Short mmCIF file of C-alpha atoms in Angstrom, two decimals:
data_model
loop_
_atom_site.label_atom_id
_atom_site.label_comp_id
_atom_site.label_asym_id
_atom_site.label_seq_id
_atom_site.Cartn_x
_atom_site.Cartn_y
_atom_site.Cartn_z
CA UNK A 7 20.99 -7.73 -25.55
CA UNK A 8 18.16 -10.02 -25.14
CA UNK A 9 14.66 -9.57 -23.13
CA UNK A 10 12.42 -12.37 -22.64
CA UNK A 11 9.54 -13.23 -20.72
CA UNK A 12 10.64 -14.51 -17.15
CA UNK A 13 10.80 -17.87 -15.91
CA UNK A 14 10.36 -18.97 -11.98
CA UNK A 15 14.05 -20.50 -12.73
CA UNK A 16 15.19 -17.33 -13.08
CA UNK A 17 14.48 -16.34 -10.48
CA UNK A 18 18.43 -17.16 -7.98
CA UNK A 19 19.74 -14.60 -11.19
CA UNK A 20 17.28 -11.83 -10.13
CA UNK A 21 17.80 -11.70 -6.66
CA UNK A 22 21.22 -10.31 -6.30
CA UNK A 23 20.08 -7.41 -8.11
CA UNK A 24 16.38 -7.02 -6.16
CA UNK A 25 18.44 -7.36 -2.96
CA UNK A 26 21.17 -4.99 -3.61
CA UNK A 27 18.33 -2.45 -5.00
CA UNK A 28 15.86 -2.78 -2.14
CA UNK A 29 18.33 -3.16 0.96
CA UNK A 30 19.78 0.13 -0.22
CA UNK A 31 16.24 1.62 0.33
CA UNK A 32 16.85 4.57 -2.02
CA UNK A 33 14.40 3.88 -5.04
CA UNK A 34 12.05 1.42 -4.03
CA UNK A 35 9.52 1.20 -1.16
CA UNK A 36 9.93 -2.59 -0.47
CA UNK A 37 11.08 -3.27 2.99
CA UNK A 38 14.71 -3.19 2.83
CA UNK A 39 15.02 -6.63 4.82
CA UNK A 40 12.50 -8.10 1.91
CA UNK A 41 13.34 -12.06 2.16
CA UNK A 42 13.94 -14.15 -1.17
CA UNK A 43 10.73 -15.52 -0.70
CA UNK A 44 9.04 -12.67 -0.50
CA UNK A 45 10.99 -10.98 -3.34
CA UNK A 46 9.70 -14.03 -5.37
CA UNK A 47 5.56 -13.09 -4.77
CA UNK A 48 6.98 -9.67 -5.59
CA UNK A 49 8.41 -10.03 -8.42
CA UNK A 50 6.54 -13.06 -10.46
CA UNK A 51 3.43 -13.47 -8.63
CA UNK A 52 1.52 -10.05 -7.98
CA UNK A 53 2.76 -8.83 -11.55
CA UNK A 54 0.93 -9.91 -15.08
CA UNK A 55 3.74 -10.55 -16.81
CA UNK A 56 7.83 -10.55 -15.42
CA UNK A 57 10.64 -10.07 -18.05
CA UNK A 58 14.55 -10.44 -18.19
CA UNK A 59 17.54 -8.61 -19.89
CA UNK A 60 20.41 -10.87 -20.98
CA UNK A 61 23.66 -9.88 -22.00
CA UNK A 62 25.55 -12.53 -23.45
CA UNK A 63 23.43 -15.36 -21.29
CA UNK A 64 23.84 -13.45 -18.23
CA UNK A 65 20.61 -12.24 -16.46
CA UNK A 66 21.57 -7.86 -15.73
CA UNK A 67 17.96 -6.23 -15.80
CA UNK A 68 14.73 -7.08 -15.32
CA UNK A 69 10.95 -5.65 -15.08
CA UNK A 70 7.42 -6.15 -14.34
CA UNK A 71 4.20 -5.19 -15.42
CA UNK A 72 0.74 -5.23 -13.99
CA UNK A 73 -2.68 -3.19 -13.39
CA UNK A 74 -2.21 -0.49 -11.58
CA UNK A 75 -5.78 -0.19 -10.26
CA UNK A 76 -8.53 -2.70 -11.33
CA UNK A 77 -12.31 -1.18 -12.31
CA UNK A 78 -12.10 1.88 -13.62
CA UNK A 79 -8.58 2.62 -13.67
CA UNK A 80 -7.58 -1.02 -14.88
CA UNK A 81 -6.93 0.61 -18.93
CA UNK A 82 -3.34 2.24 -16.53
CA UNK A 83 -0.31 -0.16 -15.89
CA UNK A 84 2.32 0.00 -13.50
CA UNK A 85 5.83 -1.00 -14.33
CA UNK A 86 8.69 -1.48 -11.95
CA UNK A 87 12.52 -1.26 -13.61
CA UNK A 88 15.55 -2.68 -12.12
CA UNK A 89 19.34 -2.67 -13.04
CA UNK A 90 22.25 -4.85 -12.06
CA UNK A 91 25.20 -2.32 -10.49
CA UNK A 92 27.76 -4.29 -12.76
CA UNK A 93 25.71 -2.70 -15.96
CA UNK A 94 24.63 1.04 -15.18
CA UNK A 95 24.97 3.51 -18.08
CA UNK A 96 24.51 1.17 -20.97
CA UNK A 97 21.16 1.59 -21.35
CA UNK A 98 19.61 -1.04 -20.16
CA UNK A 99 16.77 0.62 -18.39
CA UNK A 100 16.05 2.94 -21.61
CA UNK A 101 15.58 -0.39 -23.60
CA UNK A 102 13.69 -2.46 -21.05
CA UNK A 103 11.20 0.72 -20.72
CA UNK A 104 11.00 1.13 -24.27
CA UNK A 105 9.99 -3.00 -24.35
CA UNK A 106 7.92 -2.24 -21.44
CA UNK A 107 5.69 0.43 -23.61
CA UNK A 108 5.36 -1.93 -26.46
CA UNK A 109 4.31 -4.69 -24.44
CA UNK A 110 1.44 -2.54 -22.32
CA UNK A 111 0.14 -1.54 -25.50
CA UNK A 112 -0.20 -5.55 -26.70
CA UNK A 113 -1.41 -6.41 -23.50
CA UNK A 114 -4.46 -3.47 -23.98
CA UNK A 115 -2.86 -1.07 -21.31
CA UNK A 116 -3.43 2.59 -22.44
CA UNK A 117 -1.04 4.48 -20.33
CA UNK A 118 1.48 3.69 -17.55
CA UNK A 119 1.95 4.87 -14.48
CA UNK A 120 5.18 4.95 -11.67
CA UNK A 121 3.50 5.48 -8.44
CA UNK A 122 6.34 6.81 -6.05
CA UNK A 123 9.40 7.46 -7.71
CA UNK A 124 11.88 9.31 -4.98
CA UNK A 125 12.28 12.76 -6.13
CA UNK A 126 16.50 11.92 -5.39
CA UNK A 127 16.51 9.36 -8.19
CA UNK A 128 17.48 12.33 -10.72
CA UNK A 129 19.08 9.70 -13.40
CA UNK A 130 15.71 7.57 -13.10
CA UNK A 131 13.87 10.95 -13.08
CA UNK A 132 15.49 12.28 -16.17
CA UNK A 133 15.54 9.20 -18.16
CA UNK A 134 11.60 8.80 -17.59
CA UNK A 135 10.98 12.40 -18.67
CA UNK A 136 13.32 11.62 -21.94
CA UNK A 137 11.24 8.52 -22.46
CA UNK A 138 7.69 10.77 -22.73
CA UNK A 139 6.85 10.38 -18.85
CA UNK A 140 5.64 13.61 -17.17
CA UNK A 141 5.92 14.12 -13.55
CA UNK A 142 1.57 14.56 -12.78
CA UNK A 143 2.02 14.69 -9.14
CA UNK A 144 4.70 15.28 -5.93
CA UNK A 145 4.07 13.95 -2.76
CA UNK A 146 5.04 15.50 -0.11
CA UNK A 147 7.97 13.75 2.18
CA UNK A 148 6.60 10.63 1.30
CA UNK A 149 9.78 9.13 0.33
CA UNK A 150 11.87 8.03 3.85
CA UNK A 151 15.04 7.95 2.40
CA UNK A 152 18.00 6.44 4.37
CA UNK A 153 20.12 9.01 4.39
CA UNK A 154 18.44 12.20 3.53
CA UNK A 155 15.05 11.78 5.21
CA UNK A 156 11.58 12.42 4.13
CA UNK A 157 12.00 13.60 0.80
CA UNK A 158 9.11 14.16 -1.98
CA UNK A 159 7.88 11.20 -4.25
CA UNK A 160 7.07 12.12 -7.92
CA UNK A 161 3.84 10.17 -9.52
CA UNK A 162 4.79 10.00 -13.18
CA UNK A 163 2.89 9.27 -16.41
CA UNK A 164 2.43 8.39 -19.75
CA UNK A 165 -0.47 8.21 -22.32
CA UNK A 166 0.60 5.11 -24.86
CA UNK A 167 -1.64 5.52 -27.47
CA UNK A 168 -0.65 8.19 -30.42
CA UNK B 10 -23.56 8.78 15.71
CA UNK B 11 -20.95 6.57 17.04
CA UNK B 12 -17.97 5.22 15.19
CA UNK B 13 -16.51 2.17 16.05
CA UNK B 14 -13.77 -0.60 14.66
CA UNK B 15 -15.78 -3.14 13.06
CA UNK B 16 -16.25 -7.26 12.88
CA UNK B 17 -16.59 -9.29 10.23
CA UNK B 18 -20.01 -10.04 11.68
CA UNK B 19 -20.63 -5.93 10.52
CA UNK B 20 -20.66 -7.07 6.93
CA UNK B 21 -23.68 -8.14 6.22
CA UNK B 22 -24.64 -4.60 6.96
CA UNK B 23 -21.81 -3.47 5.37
CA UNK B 24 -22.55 -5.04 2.03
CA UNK B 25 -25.72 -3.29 0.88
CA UNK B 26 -23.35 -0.10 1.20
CA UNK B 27 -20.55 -1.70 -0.55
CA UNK B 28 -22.64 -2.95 -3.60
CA UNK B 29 -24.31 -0.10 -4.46
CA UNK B 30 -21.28 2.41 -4.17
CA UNK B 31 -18.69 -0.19 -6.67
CA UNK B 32 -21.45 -1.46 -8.94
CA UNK B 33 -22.48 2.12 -9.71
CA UNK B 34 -18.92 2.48 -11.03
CA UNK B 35 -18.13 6.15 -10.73
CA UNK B 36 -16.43 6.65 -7.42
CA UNK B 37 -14.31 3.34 -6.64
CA UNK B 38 -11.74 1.78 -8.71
CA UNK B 39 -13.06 -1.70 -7.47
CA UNK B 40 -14.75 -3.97 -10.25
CA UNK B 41 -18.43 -2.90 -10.32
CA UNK B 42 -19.33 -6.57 -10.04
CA UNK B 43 -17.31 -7.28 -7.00
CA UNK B 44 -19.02 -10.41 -5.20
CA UNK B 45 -19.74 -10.49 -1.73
CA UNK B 46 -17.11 -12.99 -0.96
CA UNK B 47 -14.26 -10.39 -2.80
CA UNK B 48 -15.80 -6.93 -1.46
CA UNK B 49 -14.74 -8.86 2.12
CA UNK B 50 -11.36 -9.41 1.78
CA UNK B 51 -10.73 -6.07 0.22
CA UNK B 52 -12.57 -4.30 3.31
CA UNK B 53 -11.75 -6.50 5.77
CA UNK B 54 -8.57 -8.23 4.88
CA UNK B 55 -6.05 -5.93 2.74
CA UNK B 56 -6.65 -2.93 5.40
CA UNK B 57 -5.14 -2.35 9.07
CA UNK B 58 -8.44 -1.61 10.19
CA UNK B 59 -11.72 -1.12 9.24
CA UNK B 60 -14.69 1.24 10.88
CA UNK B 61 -18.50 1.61 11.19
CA UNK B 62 -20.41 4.73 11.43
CA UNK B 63 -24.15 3.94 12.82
CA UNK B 64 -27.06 6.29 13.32
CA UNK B 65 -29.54 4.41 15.99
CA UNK B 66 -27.59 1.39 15.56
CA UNK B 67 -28.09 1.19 12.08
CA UNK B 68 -24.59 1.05 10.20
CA UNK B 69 -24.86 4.33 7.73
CA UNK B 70 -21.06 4.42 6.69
CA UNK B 71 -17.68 2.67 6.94
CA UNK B 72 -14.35 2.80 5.92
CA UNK B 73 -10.90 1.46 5.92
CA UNK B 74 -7.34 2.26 7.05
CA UNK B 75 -3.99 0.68 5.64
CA UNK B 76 -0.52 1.45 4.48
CA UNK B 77 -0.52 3.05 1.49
CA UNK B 78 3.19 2.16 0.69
CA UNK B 79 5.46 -0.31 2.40
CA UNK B 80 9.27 0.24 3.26
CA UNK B 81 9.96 3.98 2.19
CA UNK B 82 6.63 4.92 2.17
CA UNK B 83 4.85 3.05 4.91
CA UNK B 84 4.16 6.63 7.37
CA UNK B 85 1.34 7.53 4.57
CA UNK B 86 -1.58 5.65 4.70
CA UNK B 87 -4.94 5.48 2.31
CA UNK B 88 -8.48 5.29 3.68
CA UNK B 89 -11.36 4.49 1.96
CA UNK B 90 -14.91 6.00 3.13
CA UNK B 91 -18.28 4.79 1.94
CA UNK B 92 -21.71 6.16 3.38
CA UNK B 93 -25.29 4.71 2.24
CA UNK B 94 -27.39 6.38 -0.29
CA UNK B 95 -29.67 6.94 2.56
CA UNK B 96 -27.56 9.11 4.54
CA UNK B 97 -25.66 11.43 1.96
CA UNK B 98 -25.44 15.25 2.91
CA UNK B 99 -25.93 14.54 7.17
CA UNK B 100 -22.23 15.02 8.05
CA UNK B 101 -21.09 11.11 7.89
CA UNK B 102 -18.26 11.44 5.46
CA UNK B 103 -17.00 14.32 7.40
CA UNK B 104 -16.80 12.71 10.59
CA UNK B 105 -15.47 9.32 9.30
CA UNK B 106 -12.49 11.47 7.80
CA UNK B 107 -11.79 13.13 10.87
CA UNK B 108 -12.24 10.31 13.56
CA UNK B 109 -9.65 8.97 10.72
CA UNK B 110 -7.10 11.28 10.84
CA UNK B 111 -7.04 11.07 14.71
CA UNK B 112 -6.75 6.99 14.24
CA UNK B 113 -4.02 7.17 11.53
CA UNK B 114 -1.89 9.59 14.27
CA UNK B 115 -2.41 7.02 16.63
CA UNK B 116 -1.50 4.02 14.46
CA UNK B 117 1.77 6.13 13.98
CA UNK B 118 1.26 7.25 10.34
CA UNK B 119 2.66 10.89 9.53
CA UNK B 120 0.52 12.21 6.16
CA UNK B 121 -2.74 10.52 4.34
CA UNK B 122 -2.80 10.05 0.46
CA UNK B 123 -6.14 9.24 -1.51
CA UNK B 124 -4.83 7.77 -4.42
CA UNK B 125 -7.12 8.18 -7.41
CA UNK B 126 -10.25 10.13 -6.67
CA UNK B 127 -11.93 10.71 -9.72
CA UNK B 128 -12.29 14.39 -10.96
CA UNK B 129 -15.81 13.74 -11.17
CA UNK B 130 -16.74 13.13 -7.63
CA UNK B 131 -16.72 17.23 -6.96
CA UNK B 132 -18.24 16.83 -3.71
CA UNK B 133 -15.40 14.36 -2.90
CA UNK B 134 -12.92 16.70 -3.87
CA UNK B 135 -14.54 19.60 -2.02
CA UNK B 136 -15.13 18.19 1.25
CA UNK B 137 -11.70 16.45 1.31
CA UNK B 138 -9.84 19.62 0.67
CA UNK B 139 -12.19 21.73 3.05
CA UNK B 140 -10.56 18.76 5.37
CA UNK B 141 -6.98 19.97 5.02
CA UNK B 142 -6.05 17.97 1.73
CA UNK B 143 -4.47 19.17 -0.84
CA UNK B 144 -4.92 17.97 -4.60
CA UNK B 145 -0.96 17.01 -5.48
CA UNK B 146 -1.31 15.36 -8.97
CA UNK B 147 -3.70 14.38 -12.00
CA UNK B 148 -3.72 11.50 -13.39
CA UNK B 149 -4.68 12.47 -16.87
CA UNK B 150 -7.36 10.31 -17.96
CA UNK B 151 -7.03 7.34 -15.87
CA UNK B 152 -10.42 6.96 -14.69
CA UNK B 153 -13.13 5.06 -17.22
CA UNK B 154 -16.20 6.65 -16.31
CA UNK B 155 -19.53 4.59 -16.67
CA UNK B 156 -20.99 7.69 -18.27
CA UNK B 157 -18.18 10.51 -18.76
CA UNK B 158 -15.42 7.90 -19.96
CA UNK B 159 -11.73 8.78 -19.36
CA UNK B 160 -11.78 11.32 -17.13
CA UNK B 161 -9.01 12.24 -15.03
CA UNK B 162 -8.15 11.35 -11.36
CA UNK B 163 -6.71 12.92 -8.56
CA UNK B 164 -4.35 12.44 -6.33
CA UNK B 165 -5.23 14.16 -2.56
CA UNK B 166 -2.65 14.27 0.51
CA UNK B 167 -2.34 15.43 4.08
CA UNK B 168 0.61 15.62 6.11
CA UNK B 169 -1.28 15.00 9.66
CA UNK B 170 1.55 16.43 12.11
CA UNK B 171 1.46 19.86 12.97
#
């Protein structure tokens, strides 16, 4: 298992998994008819940095990270994880959000932040929490899930420095 | 005191207001040395729409409405209310919240989330709860204070429909 910093030519590898995460709807509040090109701006251009996880040369995670606010709340990054269905349960997303937390703290960042994780997403939910994350705020049907409805969004967090 | 959508031609007027709220630091999570040219597009061009408060046809407040989430989350929305120096403690910040609750109901939007108010700003925080909003998380100390350093931030919502 490799990650690496992202290159635009990786880009045709991350789509399939972007599209089959965001047209489901269920974890992320992209527009579920998000276009390739505007998956692209998403993904490599409003982020700092973009990375990749390989398994054996083949592109099956990847992640972002960027400011979460700028001014006074620019010391608080935001990360956004995804997973390729093929590789769920090997703990991909563990180790890309353990690189993530080593790579805030390079880049300066002194905490991280998800901003609207859907309070359905228990595995995400749970995995955060074991990572150090604490859910510091629920927002109230926020979340318009497909199938279940407005549901809650969690804001989670975690301080980075010891 | 009338409220109206503003024009771009409102800025110049708007400015003054703008400067001396983000260069101060402690309220905003914009760079406190926004330029004119930036402060523009991030009043004018990131929101749906943007308002004017004026007293005698002077312009004494403003603010802005957009989606605070797209996709799952695009039936909250975030405003963003300024009001001169001048003109603090008359009522304006009030009003502005209300006429935009009535506007976000109109636009379509279901609930209203301020996403990083900064523990600090305790009339902020009273006034928007005496308003109907509720504090739903804390960002523990996400928001570098000019004078107080990391202080912590909240996060304020309102479902709008009855």
């Amino acid at each position: 298992m490799v990650i690496r910093e992202a290159t635009e030519n990786d880009f045709e590898e991350i789509w399939p998994i972007f599209h089959e995460i965001v047209s489901a709807g269920e974890t992320y509040a992209y527009p579920r008819d998000t276009s390739k090109e505007a998956a692209k701006k998403l993904w490599f251009h409003k982020p700092q940095k973009t990375f990749v996880l390989e398994v054996d040369g083949q592109i099956l995670g990847t992640y972002y990270i960027k400011t979460n606010q700028t001014g006074a709340g620019r010391h608080v990054c935001n990360c956004g994880y995804m997973v390729s269905s093929k590789a769920r349960g090997r703990g991909l997303a563990t180790a890309m959000c353990e690189h993530s937390q080593k790579e805030a703290t390079e880049l300066g960042y002194k905490a991280m932040q998800f901003n609207f994780v859907a309070s359905s997403n228990e595995g995400a939910v749970r995995l955060w929490k074991k990572l150090g994350f604490e859910i510091v705020g629920r927002l109230p049907k926020a979340f318009n899930h497909p199938r279940k409805g407005y549901i809650d969004a969690f804001v989670m967090y975690k301080w980075l420095e010891p």
